[in-house]
Amino acid sequence: MNGARNANAGIGRAASQIHRVLTEAWRLQPLYVSLYAILLSFVVGGVLISIIGVNPFTAYWALLRGMVGGGDEIAGSVARSVPFIGSALALAFAFRAGLFNIGAEGQLLAGGITAAYVGALSWMSDLPGIVAIPLILIAGTMGGAIWGGIPGVLRTKTGAHEVISTIMLNSLVLFGVRWMVNSRDPVVLRDTESTVPRTDSISDTAVLPELVDSQPVLHVGLFALVGICFVVAFVLKRTTFGFEVGTVGLNPHASHYAGINVNRVIVASMAASGAFAGLAAASEISGTNGFFQPGTFFLMGFDGIAIALLARTNPVAIIAAALLWGSMLSGAPLMQQEADVSIDVVRIIQAMVLLFVAADAIVRYLFRVRELDQSPFKATSIEGAV
Amino acid sequence: MAQASGGAARPVLEVEGITKAFPGVVANDDVSLTLSQGEIHCLLGENGAGKSTLVNMVFGLYRPDRGTIKVRGEEVHFEDSGDAIARGIGMVHQHFQLIPVFTVAENIILGNEVTKGAFLDLDSARRQIDSLADRYGLAVDPDATVGDLSVGEQQRVELVKALFRDADILILDEPTAVLTPGEVDDFFGVVESLTGQGKSIIFITHKLREVLAVADRITVLRAGQVVGTATAEGATQQSLANLMVGRDVVFRVDKAEADPGAPVLRTQDLRVADDRGVETVTGFDVEVRAGEIFGIAGVEGNGQRELVEAICGMRPTAGGRVEMLGQETTDWSPRKINELGVAHVPENRSKHGVVAQYTIADNLVLNRYHHRKFSQRGVRNTGAINAEAQELVEQFDVRTPGVDAVIDTLSGGNQQKVIVARELTGDLKALVVAQPTRGLDVGSIEFIHRKIIELRDRGVAVLLVSAELDEILSLSDRIGVLYRGRLAGTVNAADATREELGLLMATGSSEGQR
Ligand SMILES: Nc1ncnc2c1ncn2[C@@H]1O[C@H](COP(=O)(O)OP(=O)(O)OP(=O)(O)O)[C@@H](O)[C@H]1O
Ligand SMILES: [Mg+2]
């Protein structure tokens, strides 16, 4: 009993200490809720693992080695993470404009199928890579942008809420691409030689150069997506368009008063969001798969929602959050192999991260954030009174 | 409660040596104040003096850095407003906190639900509301939807809500700022019946006439410190104003005879519908010329909001035309109208005037962030934005630790100054101002009035809409009375009397009852 109370107090002290280091030493104030959420999820996940009868430290050690245990593991983890950057940006950008784009799942498919179609056009093989690669990436980006822009247009013209319309468009494109890739009569985009449903392979000239021959392959698409994050950060922070997006997101009435074309900003933001998902899909088609399969991007759009929220929609933080997300998925098989803990446990931990990020009151309570939060205020009050 | 009467009324609330600082400002510095039972204690002070901060601490919304608060002699430490409510403290905020889609009864019981088993007992709540309404003369309809109520009615709902929780110390933060003159009279009737039945009231206002009319005692704050206390008897408007501001204040700004030029703004048979589709502007004709101030008086709700929004491009017209500077501008976008040189101080500060989460600097360029000066090739020039902001903050005396402070941390009056500063600068041809000095202290009102007159003298056409008859009378060159969506009459300000305007406002005709 007494021991439990002591332990409790100990945890509280440790939590306060962590909070202090994170916020004061590392200046991570805006992201602390996310960091605690991750920590907390691993703790709960550990409890879960020990209930199964496995030593959580053994399991996590295997997971960690699977994530970053060597050059190949690291490259594989990064490669796995790259597309998540795009799908997270799709949510984050729209979110800044006050829109909830949960259609990245569909925008990935729209971008992916467009990229695969363009990449496999017969004349692509006549083009040099320096033309063919941008072309396939632009095609995918456009596909995503159009699929993202439609809910924007619907919202401004009919008032249909983007949550509803993106969900509907997700289904529409999913069944659309399934039909296009599966159908043998008529043949739409199916590679008739292949036994599995997939599109024709893209031209060799349209393949993104490989960086590391890891599992999956790490390719140049990494630079495209990381670069886009910095571009988006710059746009939001420093440009007039970014100012318009932020203003519409925070106060559409004041935006209208201030002369901002609110409808234009809504459509543009949704299209840009879709474009990020489309780019991610195109880079995967071009650099990793070489063709399109309907299941390739399964859940990637929804993971993007979690990653974007974990990063508090900060475009640069998305890079880190996506890396964590992707490498956990990439490292999980080794944990299953060595510690006999199902890959699904990683999925559960990720779900908990999202839960704790969304319900940040739990985190605040556990880490006594509220109380500590006022310390900067107290400091100034002492200063002010002297 | 019985021992309350007789002799010196015992204090129900004692604030002793309270200090509260925010980053960069000491909002309250060693403030003390006592409130006796049955007393109306007025809190006066410039914008940003710390009035709201003080009462927010009494209501448990902020925690003091130092000092004590005693309720009925007992020291209290409130964690949140729930604790304050439990001690019988009620508050009506500067900005109302009601939920528009709920009914009056639902709003009142929210957070303090009367239940019968697992269900809301709205019937008994209704009965309680009715009896409170009877007792204090607070006419409210429990079944009306709050969104449909006038501002005055919403305020009564806020009061009933506080009383419903058995508050006997009531804090009223600028309750009269948004009321029409008639509503103010009703409101004071209510206040009197409240104190008559033993309630004690802290009352914040910038209207000195009201202070002299109702206050038992007056405490004046300046820059977070108590600079004086007075009783209503010894005080005059002038003495209070000087104490608040620390210099001589002029109530009525001198202005030269207007020298009107060419017509700048003209409407013809303008018709505009409100949000519910009801036409509230029903054929409005006006012509405002360069270098004159045309004041629109009228009881609120006679189409003022829709009129201003339609002229400025924020609301589609239903008929008629708007012309500015010789061009037809009917249904132009707000941006196009603004680029003509037409500035607009909106009536609704928090909805249209500012983006609460933005800094002062960003709010000061809210509608010209895209100008060459502030952005080059689509990239914002933060240096130029901050420099402009710094200049405007100094020029308009916005009380803030810096231009990069979030505007939401400013006091209500200082937020208004930011909007006015933004709109009154630049190359203006016309100025449409709605309630420009709502919530401002006397010193700031004087300053803003001077600014508007200065613009007029430089040849700007000014359309002024205000619920303050004093403001209309002291600024305007011509005055039109808006009655049921059209001009009921236009008079020269020099010949106008309060009585005549009052009659026009109330009946739409200077002959009286029709
Ligand atoms: N939450 C906050 N964070 C930072 N500063 C604040 C905050 N609230 C108030 N202040 C500052 O404290 C000072 C006092 O503000 P307060 O709102 O109490 O003024 P006020 O007397 O009510 O003014 P007004 O008449 O304009 O309503 C101001 O300088 C304001 O900027
Ligand atoms: Mg205030």
XYZ file of C-alpha atoms and ligand atoms in Angstrom, chain B residues 52 94 173-174 412, ligand 2:
6
model
C -11.718 42.716 -16.050
C -18.167 41.556 -21.257
C -18.520 43.659 -16.674
C -19.592 46.490 -18.991
C -11.603 44.782 -24.883
Mg -12.539 44.719 -19.586
